[in-house]
Tab-separated table of C-alpha atoms and ligand atoms in Angstrom:
chain	number	residue	atom	x	y	z
O	1	UNK	CA	110.720	88.398	126.728
O	2	UNK	CA	109.819	86.417	129.869
O	3	UNK	CA	108.041	89.459	131.263
O	4	UNK	CA	106.174	89.817	128.033
O	5	UNK	CA	105.008	86.199	128.093
O	6	UNK	CA	103.719	86.674	131.639
O	7	UNK	CA	101.994	89.881	130.603
O	8	UNK	CA	100.343	88.153	127.693
O	9	UNK	CA	99.281	85.204	129.838
O	10	UNK	CA	97.836	87.525	132.465
O	11	UNK	CA	96.057	89.512	129.815
O	12	UNK	CA	94.805	86.288	128.289
O	13	UNK	CA	93.336	84.954	131.523
O	14	UNK	CA	91.777	88.303	132.378
O	15	UNK	CA	90.338	88.886	128.978
O	16	UNK	CA	89.206	85.303	128.598
O	17	UNK	CA	87.130	85.600	131.756
O	18	UNK	CA	85.685	88.865	130.466
O	19	UNK	CA	84.873	87.261	127.149
O	20	UNK	CA	83.183	84.341	128.879
O	21	UNK	CA	81.233	86.759	131.068
O	22	UNK	CA	80.053	88.692	128.032
O	23	UNK	CA	79.874	85.737	125.657
O	24	UNK	CA	77.021	85.678	123.202
O	25	UNK	CA	75.803	89.146	124.080
O	26	UNK	CA	74.843	91.163	121.066
O	27	UNK	CA	73.184	93.934	123.007
O	28	UNK	CA	76.150	96.264	123.545
O	29	UNK	CA	76.019	99.553	121.702
O	30	UNK	CA	78.765	100.274	119.216
O	31	UNK	CA	80.180	102.974	121.443
O	32	UNK	CA	80.520	100.619	124.406
O	33	UNK	CA	81.627	97.194	123.348
O	34	UNK	CA	82.154	95.846	126.871
O	35	UNK	CA	84.305	92.821	126.136
O	36	UNK	CA	86.472	94.721	123.718
O	37	UNK	CA	87.051	97.648	126.056
O	38	UNK	CA	88.049	95.241	128.780
O	39	UNK	CA	90.376	93.278	126.588
O	40	UNK	CA	92.072	96.134	124.796
O	41	UNK	CA	94.023	98.043	127.488
O	42	UNK	CA	95.484	94.799	128.803
O	43	UNK	CA	96.391	93.836	125.286
O	44	UNK	CA	98.129	97.126	124.597
O	45	UNK	CA	100.129	96.758	127.780
O	46	UNK	CA	101.113	93.275	126.771
O	47	UNK	CA	102.168	94.411	123.327
O	48	UNK	CA	104.254	97.274	124.636
O	49	UNK	CA	106.987	98.287	124.141
O	50	UNK	CA	107.988	95.510	121.842
O	51	UNK	CA	105.956	96.441	118.719
O	52	UNK	CA	106.833	92.913	117.706
O	53	UNK	CA	105.255	91.262	114.646
O	54	UNK	CA	101.828	89.897	115.495
O	55	UNK	CA	102.963	86.425	114.553
O	56	UNK	CA	105.293	86.195	117.542
O	57	UNK	CA	102.749	87.391	120.034
O	58	UNK	CA	100.184	85.074	118.506
O	59	UNK	CA	102.452	82.074	118.868
O	60	UNK	CA	102.787	82.757	122.570
O	61	UNK	CA	99.144	83.557	123.117
O	62	UNK	CA	98.001	80.514	121.190
O	63	UNK	CA	100.322	78.281	123.167
O	64	UNK	CA	98.923	79.705	126.390
O	65	UNK	CA	95.392	78.621	125.515
O	66	UNK	CA	96.161	75.346	123.810
O	67	UNK	CA	93.104	73.264	123.052
O	68	UNK	CA	90.511	76.008	123.557
O	69	UNK	CA	90.446	77.033	119.936
O	70	UNK	CA	88.747	73.826	118.804
O	71	UNK	CA	85.372	75.108	119.928
O	72	UNK	CA	85.793	78.631	118.544
O	73	UNK	CA	83.906	79.620	115.427
O	74	UNK	CA	85.566	81.630	112.661
O	75	UNK	CA	83.641	83.327	109.863
O	76	UNK	CA	85.647	84.192	106.761
O	77	UNK	CA	84.267	86.402	103.973
O	78	UNK	CA	86.138	86.386	100.655
O	79	UNK	CA	85.232	89.021	98.070
O	80	UNK	CA	85.204	86.492	95.227
O	81	UNK	CA	86.160	82.797	95.182
O	82	UNK	CA	87.204	82.838	91.513
O	83	UNK	CA	90.079	85.275	92.232
O	84	UNK	CA	93.351	83.300	91.781
O	85	UNK	CA	95.254	85.106	94.502
O	86	UNK	CA	92.439	84.995	97.050
O	87	UNK	CA	92.086	81.259	96.367
O	88	UNK	CA	95.704	80.738	97.456
O	89	UNK	CA	95.071	83.002	100.433
O	90	UNK	CA	91.919	81.289	101.699
O	91	UNK	CA	93.320	77.790	101.180
O	92	UNK	CA	96.386	78.652	103.253
O	93	UNK	CA	94.261	80.483	105.831
O	94	UNK	CA	92.050	77.460	106.454
O	95	UNK	CA	95.043	75.118	106.612
O	96	UNK	CA	96.839	77.324	109.133
O	97	UNK	CA	93.746	77.864	111.304
O	98	UNK	CA	93.406	74.087	111.559
O	99	UNK	CA	97.107	73.737	112.387
O	100	UNK	CA	96.595	76.288	115.159
O	101	UNK	CA	93.820	74.196	116.724
O	102	UNK	CA	90.520	75.300	115.155
O	103	UNK	CA	88.173	72.527	114.064
O	104	UNK	CA	87.516	72.408	110.310
O	105	UNK	CA	83.744	72.362	110.872
O	106	UNK	CA	83.993	75.605	112.879
O	107	UNK	CA	85.652	77.497	110.035
O	108	UNK	CA	83.114	78.809	107.539
O	109	UNK	CA	84.422	80.510	104.402
O	110	UNK	CA	81.906	82.215	102.116
O	111	UNK	CA	82.028	83.668	98.597
O	112	UNK	CA	80.885	87.286	98.291
O	113	UNK	CA	80.585	86.803	94.513
O	114	UNK	CA	82.033	90.312	94.065
O	115	UNK	CA	78.791	91.818	95.370
O	116	UNK	CA	78.809	93.955	98.527
O	117	UNK	CA	75.106	93.348	99.235
O	118	UNK	CA	75.679	89.584	99.149
O	119	UNK	CA	78.669	89.935	101.441
O	120	UNK	CA	76.828	92.181	103.885
O	121	UNK	CA	74.101	89.513	104.137
O	122	UNK	CA	76.790	86.906	104.864
O	123	UNK	CA	78.217	89.103	107.623
O	124	UNK	CA	74.713	89.447	109.144
O	125	UNK	CA	74.380	85.658	109.156
O	126	UNK	CA	77.755	85.219	110.845
O	127	UNK	CA	76.734	87.758	113.496
O	128	UNK	CA	73.418	85.953	114.058
O	129	UNK	CA	75.340	82.693	114.342
O	130	UNK	CA	77.538	84.196	117.095
O	131	UNK	CA	80.949	83.507	115.543
O	132	UNK	CA	83.916	84.239	117.821
O	133	UNK	CA	85.858	86.198	115.206
O	134	UNK	CA	85.365	87.470	111.668
O	135	UNK	CA	88.023	87.672	108.946
O	136	UNK	CA	86.789	89.848	106.095
O	137	UNK	CA	88.087	90.529	102.582
O	138	UNK	CA	85.686	93.325	101.657
O	139	UNK	CA	84.097	93.553	98.242
O	140	UNK	CA	84.200	97.356	98.497
O	141	UNK	CA	86.756	98.898	100.823
O	142	UNK	CA	84.427	101.882	101.157
O	143	UNK	CA	81.912	99.682	103.025
O	144	UNK	CA	84.374	99.253	105.887
O	145	UNK	CA	82.785	101.742	108.284
O	146	UNK	CA	79.297	100.218	107.959
O	147	UNK	CA	80.674	96.710	108.360
O	148	UNK	CA	82.887	97.722	111.300
O	149	UNK	CA	79.940	99.354	113.088
O	150	UNK	CA	77.742	96.304	112.960
O	151	UNK	CA	80.476	93.818	113.844
O	152	UNK	CA	81.715	95.944	116.763
O	153	UNK	CA	78.130	96.392	117.983
O	154	UNK	CA	77.888	92.605	118.118
O	155	UNK	CA	81.110	92.410	120.174
O	156	UNK	CA	82.851	90.292	117.569
O	157	UNK	CA	86.542	90.977	116.871
O	158	UNK	CA	87.286	91.739	113.253
O	159	UNK	CA	90.332	91.179	111.044
O	160	UNK	CA	90.214	92.819	107.614
O	161	UNK	CA	92.423	91.275	104.947
O	162	UNK	CA	93.661	92.165	101.446
O	163	UNK	CA	91.537	95.277	100.741
O	164	UNK	CA	92.737	97.983	103.031
O	165	UNK	CA	90.129	100.313	104.563
O	166	UNK	CA	90.881	104.056	104.393
O	167	UNK	CA	93.181	105.724	106.936
O	168	UNK	CA	90.340	107.627	108.668
O	169	UNK	CA	88.435	104.374	109.152
O	170	UNK	CA	91.525	102.764	110.705
O	171	UNK	CA	91.923	105.812	112.936
O	172	UNK	CA	88.400	105.178	114.294
O	173	UNK	CA	89.453	101.682	115.429
O	174	UNK	CA	92.367	103.147	117.344
O	175	UNK	CA	90.383	106.064	118.776
O	176	UNK	CA	87.680	103.731	120.070
O	177	UNK	CA	90.015	100.933	121.161
O	178	UNK	CA	88.037	98.518	119.033
O	179	UNK	CA	89.194	94.974	118.372
O	180	UNK	CA	89.520	95.651	114.664
O	181	UNK	CA	92.660	95.455	112.545
O	182	UNK	CA	93.879	95.229	108.972
O	183	UNK	CA	96.393	92.624	107.809
O	184	UNK	CA	98.092	93.144	104.456
O	185	UNK	CA	101.132	94.405	102.582
O	186	UNK	CA	101.932	97.943	101.476
O	187	UNK	CA	100.921	98.034	97.813
O	188	UNK	CA	103.259	100.971	97.167
O	189	UNK	CA	106.151	98.557	97.620
O	190	UNK	CA	104.781	96.142	95.006
O	191	UNK	CA	104.389	98.967	92.478
O	192	UNK	CA	107.888	100.232	93.174
O	193	UNK	CA	109.315	96.749	92.635
O	194	UNK	CA	107.509	96.407	89.293
O	195	UNK	CA	109.014	99.702	88.126
O	196	UNK	CA	112.460	98.722	89.373
O	197	UNK	CA	112.356	95.432	87.476
O	198	UNK	CA	111.974	97.452	84.271
O	199	UNK	CA	114.399	100.211	85.326
O	200	UNK	CA	117.086	97.613	86.031
O	201	UNK	CA	116.978	96.516	82.387
O	202	UNK	CA	118.244	99.956	81.336
O	203	UNK	CA	116.875	102.319	78.690
O	204	UNK	CA	118.824	100.762	75.820
O	205	UNK	CA	117.242	97.379	76.357
O	206	UNK	CA	113.687	98.699	76.781
O	207	UNK	CA	113.525	101.571	74.298
O	208	UNK	CA	112.887	99.502	71.166
O	209	UNK	CA	111.494	102.420	69.166
O	210	UNK	CA	114.398	104.663	70.211
O	211	UNK	CA	112.270	107.661	71.151
O	212	UNK	CA	114.201	108.040	74.420
O	213	UNK	CA	111.141	107.099	76.504
O	214	UNK	CA	109.637	104.016	78.040
O	215	UNK	CA	106.315	103.548	76.218
O	216	UNK	CA	103.927	101.509	78.292
O	217	UNK	CA	100.380	100.384	78.838
O	218	UNK	CA	98.857	99.873	82.292
O	219	UNK	CA	96.254	97.195	83.042
O	220	UNK	CA	94.617	97.975	86.352
O	221	UNK	CA	92.764	95.959	88.973
O	222	UNK	CA	89.545	97.182	90.593
O	223	UNK	CA	90.117	100.958	90.891
O	224	UNK	CA	88.247	101.023	94.225
O	225	UNK	CA	91.087	98.977	95.691
O	226	UNK	CA	94.246	100.730	96.951
O	227	UNK	CA	96.360	97.853	95.662
O	228	UNK	CA	95.346	98.864	92.137
O	229	UNK	CA	95.789	102.596	92.774
O	230	UNK	CA	99.206	102.284	94.382
O	231	UNK	CA	100.614	99.742	91.937
O	232	UNK	CA	99.559	101.960	89.040
O	233	UNK	CA	101.152	105.019	90.581
O	234	UNK	CA	104.306	103.601	92.147
O	235	UNK	CA	105.423	101.398	89.254
O	236	UNK	CA	105.718	104.504	87.095
O	237	UNK	CA	107.126	106.609	89.933
O	238	UNK	CA	109.984	104.091	90.266
O	239	UNK	CA	110.821	104.663	86.606
O	240	UNK	CA	110.721	108.453	86.801
O	241	UNK	CA	112.630	108.386	90.111
O	242	UNK	CA	115.320	106.387	88.313
O	243	UNK	CA	115.520	109.161	85.731
O	244	UNK	CA	113.556	107.612	82.844
O	245	UNK	CA	111.102	109.494	80.693
O	246	UNK	CA	107.836	107.627	80.349
O	247	UNK	CA	105.015	107.694	77.848
O	248	UNK	CA	101.645	106.176	78.788
O	249	UNK	CA	100.002	104.847	75.652
O	250	UNK	CA	96.993	103.294	77.350
O	251	UNK	CA	95.482	102.645	80.783
O	252	UNK	CA	92.576	100.231	81.168
O	253	UNK	CA	90.670	98.537	83.989
O	254	UNK	CA	90.928	94.745	83.908
O	255	UNK	CA	89.333	94.165	87.346
O	256	UNK	CA	92.091	91.667	88.352
O	257	UNK	CA	90.716	89.250	85.761
O	258	UNK	CA	92.688	87.139	83.269
O	259	UNK	CA	90.106	87.159	80.485
O	260	UNK	CA	89.630	90.939	80.727
O	261	UNK	CA	93.417	91.393	80.824
O	262	UNK	CA	93.768	89.394	77.603
O	263	UNK	CA	91.040	91.403	75.851
O	264	UNK	CA	92.423	94.783	76.873
O	265	UNK	CA	96.004	93.977	75.917
O	266	UNK	CA	94.857	92.572	72.562
O	267	UNK	CA	93.052	95.871	71.881
O	268	UNK	CA	96.037	97.989	72.905
O	269	UNK	CA	98.406	95.890	70.812
O	270	UNK	CA	96.263	96.317	67.749
O	271	UNK	CA	96.008	100.056	68.367
O	272	UNK	CA	99.607	100.898	69.359
O	273	UNK	CA	101.470	97.923	67.890
O	274	UNK	CA	105.234	97.955	68.166
O	275	UNK	CA	105.255	101.197	70.124
O	276	UNK	CA	104.290	99.282	73.254
O	277	UNK	CA	107.512	98.457	75.062
O	278	UNK	CA	106.209	97.515	78.499
O	279	UNK	CA	102.937	96.016	79.711
O	280	UNK	CA	102.352	96.672	83.410
O	281	UNK	CA	99.618	94.555	84.986
O	282	UNK	CA	98.457	95.214	88.541
O	283	UNK	CA	98.324	91.448	89.131
O	284	UNK	CA	99.485	88.138	87.679
O	285	UNK	CA	96.071	86.926	86.537
O	286	UNK	CA	95.913	89.877	84.138
O	287	UNK	CA	99.577	89.325	83.196
O	288	UNK	CA	98.689	85.768	82.168
O	289	UNK	CA	95.944	87.200	79.961
O	290	UNK	CA	98.379	89.788	78.608
O	291	UNK	CA	100.867	87.046	77.724
O	292	UNK	CA	98.248	85.202	75.631
O	293	UNK	CA	97.567	88.377	73.639
O	294	UNK	CA	101.246	89.254	73.298
O	295	UNK	CA	101.917	85.796	71.882
O	296	UNK	CA	98.893	85.905	69.544
O	297	UNK	CA	100.139	89.242	68.217
O	298	UNK	CA	103.445	87.564	67.316
O	299	UNK	CA	105.417	89.535	69.895
O	300	UNK	CA	108.024	88.010	72.197
O	301	UNK	CA	108.647	89.046	75.795
O	302	UNK	CA	112.299	89.874	76.385
O	303	UNK	CA	112.887	90.357	72.656
O	304	UNK	CA	110.492	93.128	71.580
O	305	UNK	CA	108.307	93.795	74.660
O	306	UNK	CA	108.391	93.413	78.463
O	307	UNK	CA	105.667	92.234	80.832
O	308	UNK	CA	105.375	92.461	84.625
O	309	UNK	CA	102.717	91.412	87.132
O	310	UNK	CA	102.244	91.074	90.885
O	311	UNK	CA	101.458	88.007	93.074
O	312	UNK	CA	103.964	85.341	91.984
O	313	UNK	CA	101.351	82.777	90.991
O	314	UNK	CA	103.163	79.480	90.320
O	315	UNK	CA	102.404	79.610	86.607
O	316	UNK	CA	103.794	83.126	86.332
O	317	UNK	CA	106.977	82.287	88.235
O	318	UNK	CA	107.472	79.395	85.796
O	319	UNK	CA	107.081	81.895	82.938
O	320	UNK	CA	109.641	84.182	84.577
O	321	UNK	CA	112.061	81.232	84.584
O	322	UNK	CA	111.373	80.498	80.912
O	323	UNK	CA	111.625	84.203	80.038
O	324	UNK	CA	108.018	84.541	78.825
O	325	UNK	CA	107.231	87.033	81.588
O	326	UNK	CA	109.852	89.588	82.626
O	327	UNK	CA	109.103	89.603	86.330
O	328	UNK	CA	106.547	89.650	89.072
O	329	UNK	CA	106.333	90.569	92.753
O	330	UNK	CA	105.649	87.959	95.416
O	331	UNK	CA	102.478	88.893	97.294
O	332	UNK	CA	103.112	86.743	100.348
O	333	UNK	CA	99.841	84.895	100.917
O	334	UNK	CA	101.553	82.676	103.496
O	335	UNK	CA	102.593	85.588	105.726
O	336	UNK	CA	99.299	87.406	105.209
O	337	UNK	CA	97.050	84.443	105.954
O	338	UNK	CA	99.173	83.426	108.956
O	339	UNK	CA	99.192	86.980	110.300
O	340	UNK	CA	95.426	87.165	109.844
O	341	UNK	CA	94.877	83.889	111.693
O	342	UNK	CA	97.315	84.908	114.428
O	343	UNK	CA	95.501	88.228	114.808
O	344	UNK	CA	92.185	86.363	115.111
O	345	UNK	CA	93.698	84.128	117.798
O	346	UNK	CA	95.096	87.159	119.615
O	347	UNK	CA	91.621	88.634	119.802
O	348	UNK	CA	90.079	85.379	121.008
O	349	UNK	CA	92.694	84.956	123.720
O	350	UNK	CA	92.568	88.619	124.699
O	351	UNK	CA	96.174	89.341	123.744
O	352	UNK	CA	94.983	91.965	121.261
O	353	UNK	CA	96.688	93.376	118.179
O	354	UNK	CA	98.091	96.469	116.594
O	355	UNK	CA	95.481	97.951	114.246
O	356	UNK	CA	97.607	97.592	111.122
O	357	UNK	CA	99.791	94.532	110.529
O	358	UNK	CA	102.015	94.574	107.459
O	359	UNK	CA	104.358	92.230	105.633
O	360	UNK	CA	106.816	92.688	102.773
O	361	UNK	CA	106.562	92.006	99.066
O	362	UNK	CA	109.491	90.420	97.231
O	363	UNK	CA	110.774	91.193	93.736
O	364	UNK	CA	110.839	88.158	91.410
O	365	UNK	CA	113.105	88.101	88.357
O	366	UNK	CA	114.916	85.360	86.475
O	367	UNK	CA	117.692	85.604	89.101
O	368	UNK	CA	115.618	84.359	92.045
O	369	UNK	CA	112.531	82.856	90.371
O	370	UNK	CA	113.554	79.236	90.981
O	371	UNK	CA	114.108	79.942	94.656
O	372	UNK	CA	110.679	81.608	94.896
O	373	UNK	CA	109.055	78.725	93.025
O	374	UNK	CA	110.568	76.237	95.481
O	375	UNK	CA	109.264	78.297	98.399
O	376	UNK	CA	105.716	78.198	96.963
O	377	UNK	CA	105.548	74.388	97.146
L	401	LIG	C1	96.148	90.749	94.388
L	401	LIG	C2	95.228	90.459	93.246
L	401	LIG	C3	93.849	90.178	93.769
L	401	LIG	C4	93.383	91.303	94.670
L	401	LIG	C5	92.040	91.021	95.277
L	401	LIG	C6	95.578	91.854	95.226
L	401	LIG	O1	96.421	92.091	96.328
L	401	LIG	O2	97.397	91.132	93.893
L	401	LIG	O3	95.659	89.358	92.498
L	401	LIG	O4	92.965	90.036	92.666
L	401	LIG	O5	94.319	91.493	95.691
L	401	LIG	O6	91.611	92.075	96.079
């Protein structure tokens, strides 16, 4: 460990002088980002062979440069401010960046209003402003390569959050030794946990219409987003892996939105009625909408239908405790925002990062909901 601290400190001093030498330059071509090339090999050395979570390395690196962060500028792009989960995320991100030594006035967080063109304009402005690091929650994951190219060309380190760019795009970061990474959680795990929450109830409890199958509807988030794709796929895979037969009655796109979730579930309930045994929602906002429609249709979760979401929004965890929602999956916005901030610090100090930094989801059922609720406060 001691050796590692020394390595990180050495890397930090080296890279910091490089960064100062190259500071403000936007002239480097995307194939030769001078500061990044200089910082990266040292960083990889420092990180090896530990493959330790970024948070640890960041703690050390941040401590080594105490005080310097107050003058550093951070640009944060959020795909849409009205998203419940991303509101928790950005609030915690700003709080933690300040705790780590950034000045509030140097942290600028902008709303992409769910429009990639708007967000791309915001990224251009941040580049023109010469921010020291960018943290980006893309509107469209498929825009990652274009965004990466322009940010790398401007020699600005980049931390993607929440919407994971494709594997070939991430491979480019590694191949070129770029200071670009993704911080998030593996959405397959969240889907699996949703399916397991239902599987654990057992067929007898779930199969109200006694057709031997689990009859469900699926309310999806933005289909462009791997979180939506994986949760849709892996929730059902967990059921079939556990030996259940499944029957999909309906699958609709609710775009992560509560109002859309309510509308879609109301429609499905009027079409399929009592045959719907489980409502899977790719996130909690849509599960809250689903609950409104389930209640208006005179159905009762736990008695004649089941409902699961993802995120562990406070309101939903309270509903899990009261039994109005069957379960959810904690999407750890604390770990993700802290890891993102730590990764940003690691780039600023020259300590560098792995290109993909992950954290775990946690299953939330009646059994542990109170504990999770307490941890959210
Ligand atoms: C969250 C959703 C959120 C989405 C935004 C997902 O990880 O579960 O609640 O709307 O990210 O991209």
